[in-house]
mmCIF file of C-alpha atoms in Angstrom:
data_model
loop_
_atom_site.group_PDB
_atom_site.id
_atom_site.type_symbol
_atom_site.label_atom_id
_atom_site.label_comp_id
_atom_site.label_asym_id
_atom_site.label_seq_id
_atom_site.Cartn_x
_atom_site.Cartn_y
_atom_site.Cartn_z
ATOM 1 C CA HIS A 1 -7.289 -6.114 3.743
ATOM 2 C CA TYR A 2 -9.029 -4.363 0.908
ATOM 3 C CA ALA A 3 -9.075 -0.953 2.626
ATOM 4 C CA ALA A 4 -5.318 -1.132 3.339
ATOM 5 C CA LEU A 5 -4.563 -2.211 -0.222
ATOM 6 C CA LYS A 6 -6.790 0.524 -1.590
ATOM 7 C CA ARG A 7 -4.878 3.148 0.402
ATOM 8 C CA PHE A 8 -1.570 1.606 -0.762
ATOM 9 C CA GLY A 9 -2.791 1.887 -4.355
ATOM 10 C CA GLU A 10 -3.608 5.559 -3.758
ATOM 11 C CA TYR A 11 -0.105 6.107 -2.408
ATOM 12 C CA LEU A 12 1.429 4.363 -5.435
ATOM 13 C CA GLU A 13 -0.539 6.692 -7.681
ATOM 14 C CA VAL A 14 0.890 9.708 -5.840
ATOM 15 C CA ALA A 15 4.363 8.128 -6.057
ATOM 16 C CA GLY A 16 4.058 7.888 -9.844
ATOM 17 C CA ILE A 17 3.006 4.261 -10.192
ATOM 18 C CA PRO A 18 -0.539 4.400 -11.603
ATOM 19 C CA GLY A 19 -3.059 1.640 -12.160
ATOM 20 C CA LEU A 20 -2.454 -0.531 -9.086
ATOM 21 C CA THR A 21 -5.837 -0.380 -7.464
ATOM 22 C CA GLY A 22 -6.782 -2.144 -4.243
ATOM 23 C CA VAL A 23 -8.716 -4.744 -6.224
ATOM 24 C CA ARG A 24 -5.747 -5.495 -8.479
ATOM 25 C CA LEU A 25 -3.349 -5.642 -5.530
ATOM 26 C CA GLN A 26 -5.683 -8.087 -3.791
ATOM 27 C CA THR A 27 -6.477 -10.347 -6.731
ATOM 28 C CA GLU A 28 -3.569 -10.177 -9.178
ATOM 29 C CA PRO A 29 -0.309 -11.452 -7.644
ATOM 30 C CA GLU A 30 1.743 -10.179 -10.585
ATOM 31 C CA THR A 31 0.949 -6.580 -9.593
ATOM 32 C CA TRP A 32 3.419 -6.999 -6.706
ATOM 33 C CA ARG A 33 6.376 -7.549 -9.050
ATOM 34 C CA GLY A 34 8.748 -4.649 -8.846
ATOM 35 C CA LEU A 35 7.264 -3.221 -5.675
ATOM 36 C CA THR A 36 10.086 -2.732 -3.212
ATOM 37 C CA TRP A 37 10.336 -2.413 0.529
ATOM 38 C CA GLY A 38 11.453 1.152 -0.152
ATOM 39 C CA LEU A 39 7.993 1.845 -1.579
ATOM 40 C CA VAL A 40 6.407 0.283 1.502
ATOM 41 C CA GLU A 41 8.606 2.450 3.720
ATOM 42 C CA GLY A 42 7.529 5.473 1.689
ATOM 43 C CA PHE A 43 3.908 4.426 2.210
ATOM 44 C CA VAL A 44 4.406 4.402 5.983
ATOM 45 C CA LYS A 45 6.026 7.838 5.929
ATOM 46 C CA TRP A 46 3.316 9.202 3.644
ATOM 47 C CA GLN A 47 0.564 8.025 5.998
ATOM 48 C CA LEU A 48 2.277 9.574 9.014
ATOM 49 C CA HIS A 49 2.667 12.839 7.085
ATOM 50 C CA GLU A 50 -1.062 12.678 6.235
ATOM 51 C CA GLY A 51 -1.842 12.470 9.961
ATOM 52 C CA TYR A 52 -2.905 8.848 10.292
ATOM 53 C CA ALA A 53 -2.605 7.280 13.752
ATOM 54 C CA MET A 54 0.278 4.912 14.331
ATOM 55 C CA ALA A 55 -2.172 2.050 15.002
ATOM 56 C CA THR A 56 -3.788 2.618 11.607
ATOM 57 C CA VAL A 57 -0.411 2.751 9.875
ATOM 58 C CA ASN A 58 0.705 -0.463 11.597
ATOM 59 C CA ASN A 59 -2.569 -2.221 10.692
ATOM 60 C CA ARG A 60 -2.159 -1.297 7.018
ATOM 61 C CA LEU A 61 1.506 -2.280 7.081
ATOM 62 C CA SER A 62 0.527 -5.685 8.432
ATOM 63 C CA ALA A 63 -1.888 -6.197 5.526
ATOM 64 C CA ILE A 64 0.771 -5.141 3.007
ATOM 65 C CA LYS A 65 3.212 -7.669 4.503
ATOM 66 C CA VAL A 66 0.686 -10.465 3.976
ATOM 67 C CA TYR A 67 0.612 -9.786 0.251
ATOM 68 C CA ALA A 68 4.224 -8.723 -0.306
#
């Protein structure tokens, strides 16, 4: 899950929410407070825009759902 959370943290940085690294997202439950499904949807769209394969996007989305 770490790779998916790391990429999500990178997206959050681009979206203007700094400091939520993959490690923090994986180990600090409080980092998920305030993160909305709209941000997750934006993450999916961002990955598709960046050219990631649908299977990769779905795999990362699955990991995000485990933590969210």
